[in-house]
Coordinates of C-alpha atoms and ligand atoms in Angstrom, one line a residue:
X1 CA -20.3 3.0 -30.5
X2 CA -22.0 2.9 -33.8
X3 CA -20.4 1.8 -37.0
X4 CA -20.9 3.1 -40.6
X5 CA -23.2 6.1 -41.2
X6 CA -22.7 8.7 -38.6
X7 CA -26.0 10.5 -38.1
X8 CA -29.5 10.0 -37.1
X9 CA -32.6 12.1 -37.7
X10 CA -35.6 12.6 -35.4
X11 CA -39.1 14.0 -36.3
X12 CA -42.5 14.4 -34.7
X13 CA -45.5 13.9 -36.8
X14 CA -49.3 14.0 -36.6
X15 CA -51.1 15.5 -33.5
X16 CA -48.7 16.8 -30.9
X17 CA -48.6 15.3 -27.4
X18 CA -47.1 16.4 -24.1
X19 CA -43.9 14.4 -23.7
X20 CA -42.8 14.5 -27.3
X21 CA -40.1 16.9 -26.3
X22 CA -38.8 14.6 -23.6
X23 CA -38.6 11.9 -26.3
X24 CA -36.7 14.2 -28.7
X25 CA -34.4 15.1 -25.9
X26 CA -33.7 11.4 -25.1
X27 CA -33.1 10.6 -28.8
X28 CA -30.7 13.5 -29.2
X29 CA -28.7 12.8 -26.1
X30 CA -28.6 9.0 -26.5
X31 CA -27.4 9.4 -30.0
X32 CA -24.7 12.0 -29.2
X33 CA -23.5 9.7 -26.4
X34 CA -22.9 7.1 -29.1
X35 CA -21.0 9.6 -31.2
X36 CA -23.7 10.1 -33.8
X37 CA -24.7 13.5 -35.2
X38 CA -28.3 14.3 -34.9
X39 CA -30.6 16.1 -37.3
X40 CA -33.9 17.5 -36.0
X41 CA -36.4 17.4 -38.8
X42 CA -39.0 20.2 -38.8
X43 CA -42.8 19.7 -39.3
X44 CA -42.9 16.0 -39.6
X45 CA -42.1 14.4 -43.0
X46 CA -42.4 17.8 -44.6
X47 CA -39.0 18.6 -43.3
X48 CA -37.5 15.7 -45.3
X49 CA -39.2 17.0 -48.4
X50 CA -38.1 20.6 -48.0
X51 CA -34.7 20.1 -46.4
X52 CA -36.0 21.8 -43.3
X53 CA -33.6 20.2 -40.8
X54 CA -31.3 21.5 -38.0
X55 CA -28.3 20.0 -36.5
X56 CA -28.8 19.4 -32.8
X57 CA -26.4 19.2 -30.0
X58 CA -26.7 18.4 -26.3
X59 CA -27.8 22.0 -25.5
X60 CA -30.4 22.2 -28.3
X61 CA -32.6 20.0 -26.0
X62 CA -31.9 21.8 -22.7
X63 CA -35.0 23.0 -20.9
X64 CA -37.5 21.2 -23.1
X65 CA -38.3 18.1 -20.9
X66 CA -40.9 20.1 -19.0
X67 CA -42.5 21.7 -22.1
X68 CA -45.6 20.6 -23.9
X69 CA -46.0 20.7 -27.7
X70 CA -43.0 19.8 -29.9
X71 CA -39.9 22.0 -30.5
X72 CA -39.6 20.3 -33.8
X73 CA -43.1 21.3 -34.8
X74 CA -45.4 18.8 -36.4
X75 CA -47.6 18.3 -39.5
X76 CA -49.6 15.8 -41.4
X77 CA -47.9 15.8 -44.8
X78 CA -50.0 15.1 -48.0
X79 CA -47.0 15.3 -50.3
X80 CA -45.1 12.7 -48.4
X81 CA -48.0 10.2 -48.7
X82 CA -47.2 9.5 -52.3
X83 CA -44.6 7.1 -53.7
X84 CA -42.7 10.2 -55.2
X85 CA -42.8 11.9 -51.8
X86 CA -41.4 8.8 -50.0
X87 CA -38.6 8.5 -52.6
X88 CA -37.7 12.2 -52.3
X89 CA -37.6 11.9 -48.5
X90 CA -35.4 8.8 -48.7
X91 CA -33.0 10.4 -51.2
X92 CA -32.7 13.4 -48.9
X93 CA -31.9 11.1 -45.9
X94 CA -29.2 9.4 -47.9
X95 CA -27.7 12.8 -48.9
X96 CA -27.5 13.6 -45.1
X97 CA -25.8 10.2 -44.4
X98 CA -28.5 9.3 -42.0
X99 CA -28.3 5.9 -40.4
X100 CA -31.9 5.9 -39.3
X101 CA -34.9 8.1 -38.5
X102 CA -36.8 8.1 -35.3
X103 CA -40.5 9.0 -35.9
X104 CA -42.5 10.1 -32.9
X105 CA -46.3 10.0 -33.6
X106 CA -49.3 7.8 -34.0
X107 CA -50.4 5.2 -36.5
X108 CA -50.4 7.5 -39.5
X109 CA -46.8 8.5 -38.7
X110 CA -45.9 4.8 -38.4
X111 CA -47.2 4.1 -41.9
X112 CA -44.9 6.8 -43.1
X113 CA -42.0 5.2 -41.2
X114 CA -42.8 1.8 -42.7
X115 CA -42.8 3.4 -46.2
X116 CA -39.5 5.2 -45.6
X117 CA -38.0 2.0 -44.2
X118 CA -39.2 0.3 -47.4
X119 CA -37.3 2.9 -49.4
X120 CA -34.0 1.9 -47.6
X121 CA -33.9 4.3 -44.6
X122 CA -34.3 2.3 -41.4
X123 CA -37.0 3.9 -39.2
X124 CA -38.1 3.4 -35.6
X125 CA -41.5 4.6 -34.4
X126 CA -42.2 5.9 -30.9
X127 CA -45.9 6.1 -29.9
X128 CA -46.7 9.7 -29.2
X129 CA -50.4 10.6 -29.1
X130 CA -52.7 11.6 -26.2
X131 CA -55.4 9.1 -27.4
X132 CA -53.6 5.9 -26.3
X133 CA -54.9 4.3 -29.4
X134 CA -51.9 2.4 -30.7
X135 CA -52.7 -1.3 -30.6
X136 CA -49.2 -2.7 -30.0
X137 CA -48.6 -0.5 -27.0
X138 CA -50.4 -0.3 -23.7
X139 CA -49.2 3.2 -23.3
X140 CA -48.7 6.2 -25.6
X141 CA -46.7 9.4 -24.7
X142 CA -49.1 12.2 -23.8
X143 CA -51.9 10.1 -22.5
X144 CA -51.2 10.6 -18.8
X145 CA -50.8 14.4 -19.1
X146 CA -54.0 14.7 -21.2
X147 CA -55.9 12.7 -18.6
X148 CA -54.6 14.9 -15.8
X149 CA -55.6 18.0 -17.7
X150 CA -59.1 16.6 -18.1
X151 CA -59.3 15.7 -14.4
X152 CA -58.2 19.2 -13.3
X153 CA -60.9 20.8 -15.6
X154 CA -63.7 18.4 -14.7
X155 CA -63.0 19.0 -11.0
X156 CA -63.6 22.7 -11.8
X157 CA -66.7 21.9 -13.7
X158 CA -67.9 19.8 -10.8
X159 CA -67.7 22.8 -8.5
X160 CA -70.2 24.8 -10.6
X161 CA -72.4 21.8 -11.4
X162 CA -72.7 21.2 -7.6
X163 CA -73.5 24.8 -6.8
X164 CA -76.3 24.8 -9.4
X165 CA -77.6 21.2 -9.0
X166 CA -76.8 20.7 -12.6
X167 CA -75.7 17.9 -14.9
X168 CA -72.5 18.7 -16.8
X169 CA -71.8 16.7 -20.0
X170 CA -68.0 16.9 -20.8
X171 CA -66.6 15.8 -24.1
X172 CA -63.0 14.6 -24.1
X173 CA -60.7 13.8 -27.0
X174 CA -60.5 10.3 -28.6
X175 CA -62.0 9.8 -32.0
X176 CA -61.7 6.0 -32.2
X177 CA -60.5 5.3 -28.7
X178 CA -62.4 5.8 -25.4
X179 CA -59.4 5.4 -23.1
X180 CA -59.3 9.1 -22.1
X181 CA -63.0 9.1 -21.4
X182 CA -63.0 5.8 -19.5
X183 CA -60.1 6.5 -17.2
X184 CA -61.0 10.2 -16.5
X185 CA -64.7 9.2 -16.1
X186 CA -63.7 6.8 -13.3
X187 CA -61.3 9.3 -11.8
X188 CA -63.8 12.2 -11.8
X189 CA -66.7 10.1 -10.5
X190 CA -68.8 10.4 -13.7
X191 CA -72.4 9.0 -13.5
X192 CA -72.1 7.8 -17.1
X193 CA -69.2 7.3 -19.5
X194 CA -69.8 7.0 -23.3
X195 CA -67.0 5.5 -25.4
X196 CA -66.9 4.7 -29.1
X197 CA -66.0 1.0 -28.4
X198 CA -69.4 0.4 -26.7
X199 CA -73.0 0.9 -27.8
X200 CA -74.4 4.0 -26.2
X201 CA -78.1 3.9 -25.6
X202 CA -78.8 7.2 -23.9
X203 CA -82.0 6.1 -22.2
X204 CA -80.5 3.1 -20.4
X205 CA -76.9 4.3 -20.0
X206 CA -77.5 8.0 -19.1
X207 CA -81.1 8.9 -18.3
X208 CA -82.1 5.8 -16.2
X209 CA -78.8 6.1 -14.3
X210 CA -79.4 9.8 -13.5
X211 CA -82.9 9.1 -12.4
X212 CA -81.8 6.2 -10.2
X213 CA -78.9 8.0 -8.6
X214 CA -81.1 11.1 -8.1
X215 CA -83.5 9.0 -6.1
X216 CA -80.6 8.1 -3.7
X217 CA -80.0 11.8 -3.0
X218 CA -77.5 12.8 -5.7
X219 CA -78.1 16.3 -7.0
X220 CA -75.4 17.0 -9.6
X221 CA -74.1 14.8 -12.3
X222 CA -71.1 14.5 -14.6
X223 CA -71.4 12.6 -17.9
X224 CA -68.1 12.0 -19.8
X225 CA -68.4 11.6 -23.6
X226 CA -65.6 10.6 -25.9
X227 CA -65.2 12.7 -29.0
X228 CA -65.8 9.6 -31.1
X229 CA -69.3 9.4 -29.7
X230 CA -70.0 13.1 -30.2
X231 CA -73.3 14.9 -30.0
X232 CA -72.4 16.4 -26.7
X233 CA -74.6 19.4 -26.8
X234 CA -77.5 17.3 -28.0
X235 CA -76.9 14.8 -25.1
X236 CA -77.0 17.7 -22.6
X237 CA -80.3 18.9 -24.1
X238 CA -81.8 15.4 -24.1
X239 CA -80.8 14.9 -20.4
X240 CA -82.5 18.2 -19.5
X241 CA -85.6 17.3 -21.4
X242 CA -85.9 13.8 -20.0
X243 CA -84.9 14.4 -16.4
X244 CA -85.8 18.1 -15.8
X245 CA -82.2 18.6 -14.5
X246 CA -80.6 21.7 -15.9
X247 CA -77.7 20.5 -18.1
X248 CA -74.7 22.1 -19.7
X249 CA -72.2 20.8 -22.3
X250 CA -68.5 21.5 -22.3
X251 CA -66.1 20.4 -25.1
X252 CA -62.6 20.5 -23.6
X253 CA -60.9 20.3 -27.0
X254 CA -57.3 21.2 -27.6
X255 CA -56.6 22.2 -24.0
X256 CA -56.0 18.4 -23.6
X257 CA -53.1 18.5 -26.0
X258 CA -51.0 21.1 -24.3
X259 CA -49.3 21.6 -21.0
X260 CA -46.4 20.5 -19.0
X261 CA -45.9 16.7 -19.3
X262 CA -46.4 14.6 -16.2
X263 CA -43.7 12.6 -14.6
X264 CA -45.0 9.4 -16.3
X265 CA -44.9 11.0 -19.8
X266 CA -41.4 12.3 -19.3
X267 CA -40.0 9.0 -18.0
X268 CA -41.7 6.8 -20.6
X269 CA -40.7 9.2 -23.4
X270 CA -37.1 9.1 -22.2
X271 CA -37.0 5.3 -22.0
X272 CA -38.6 5.0 -25.5
X273 CA -36.3 7.6 -27.0
X274 CA -33.3 5.8 -25.6
X275 CA -34.6 2.4 -26.9
X276 CA -35.1 3.7 -30.4
X277 CA -31.6 5.0 -30.6
X278 CA -30.3 1.6 -29.4
X279 CA -32.1 -0.1 -32.2
X280 CA -30.8 2.2 -34.9
X281 CA -27.2 1.9 -33.5
X282 CA -27.6 -1.9 -33.9
X283 CA -28.7 -1.3 -37.5
X284 CA -32.3 -2.4 -36.7
X285 CA -35.0 -0.5 -38.4
X286 CA -38.7 -1.0 -39.4
X287 CA -39.6 -1.2 -35.7
X288 CA -42.0 0.4 -33.3
X289 CA -41.1 0.9 -29.7
X290 CA -44.0 -0.1 -27.4
X291 CA -44.9 -0.7 -23.8
X292 CA -46.1 -4.2 -23.1
X293 CA -46.7 -5.5 -19.5
X294 CA -44.9 -2.4 -18.3
X295 CA -41.7 -3.2 -20.3
X296 CA -40.3 -1.2 -23.2
X297 CA -40.1 -3.6 -26.1
X298 CA -40.0 -3.3 -29.9
X299 CA -41.8 -5.0 -32.8
X300 CA -42.0 -4.9 -36.6
X301 CA -43.9 -1.9 -37.9
X302 CA -46.2 -3.9 -40.2
X303 CA -47.0 -6.3 -37.4
X304 CA -47.7 -3.3 -35.1
X305 CA -50.0 -1.7 -37.7
X306 CA -51.9 -4.9 -38.2
X307 CA -52.8 -5.4 -34.6
X308 CA -56.3 -4.6 -33.3
X309 CA -56.7 -2.5 -30.2
X310 CA -58.1 -4.3 -27.2
X311 CA -60.6 -2.3 -25.2
X312 CA -60.2 -2.7 -21.4
X313 CA -63.5 -4.4 -20.7
X314 CA -62.6 -5.1 -17.1
X315 CA -62.0 -1.4 -16.4
X316 CA -65.2 -0.5 -18.2
X317 CA -67.2 -3.0 -16.0
X318 CA -65.6 -1.4 -12.9
X319 CA -66.6 2.0 -14.1
X320 CA -70.2 0.8 -14.6
X321 CA -70.3 -0.7 -11.2
X322 CA -68.9 2.3 -9.2
X323 CA -70.7 5.0 -11.1
X324 CA -73.9 5.0 -9.0
Ligands
F6P1 O1 -55.0 12.1 -32.2 C1 -55.0 13.1 -31.2 C2 -56.2 14.0 -31.3 O2 -56.1 15.0 -30.4 C3 -57.5 13.3 -31.3 O3 -58.0 13.0 -30.0 C4 -58.4 14.3 -32.0 O4 -59.5 13.7 -32.5 C5 -57.5 14.8 -33.0 O5 -56.2 14.6 -32.6 C6 -57.7 16.3 -33.4 O6 -56.8 16.6 -34.4 P1 -56.5 18.1 -34.9 O7 -55.7 18.8 -33.9 O8 -55.9 18.0 -36.2 O9 -57.9 18.8 -35.0

């Protein structure tokens, strides 16, 4: 049972990610189980500025655990990112009698949550982004689904690359973080994986490898490029020019952001949503829920935002060793 204020608000912000709905569902149901009213805020922080909120009940979140996207919609709000915007949002939360706000999103959304907490509204962040680029958490909601989407598509691309003895260069999402590229590159047997965290010398990392593996009898090739590296079409042209192997570029794009969330995303989202409500019920705000060593934990938002992401060097070295 919670004391004092009797409602909680939940919003999704920034890029959507499969599993966000499962997190919303967990927040709504955990809060109602603790006798709190729940407000669903539409289109991220914009909803707090425009009064675009709906009251949610147990049935408002029926049949959403299996759906991609976010039923609350999402946005990146420019107006909110000003001191006046934050104050307006905080005043609106106070007028609703909100005990705390659960914010599901990435780093930008957490900065918004930190600011709203600073204005007197306790906020708890939940990492929701397909990129897995949140330093304090070894996992972000949506990552597993996005990777499985990539895998399914690259398997299809492989069929046609194989039929034509071609090289397929596939660009996957991840502006600053190469986790999707690294893990899907391993899982789809890519010859080369280019990530923003590592230098990417095309001659040594792509061309030489293709020539070497071709000499062992390999006839078709997959190269996975993270969005943050870019230049995918040019890379395909360069490969064709240097190796004589016909090459094609595919940019998978937003297909990676949609679709039915995997079991892992649904379970992690449910556990994180539940944990966030526990914190708010205990009057604890300014926190981010995270996964560390497989456990759901929480830490201070500013501390979380100041952490530097650690790239998985060990996995990268494995990828380099097995991609021959
Ligand atoms: O942060 C998630 C992400 O999908 C990135 O991988 C990508 O760079 C970006 O969002 C795309 O954003 P938008 O949908 O606004 O184009």
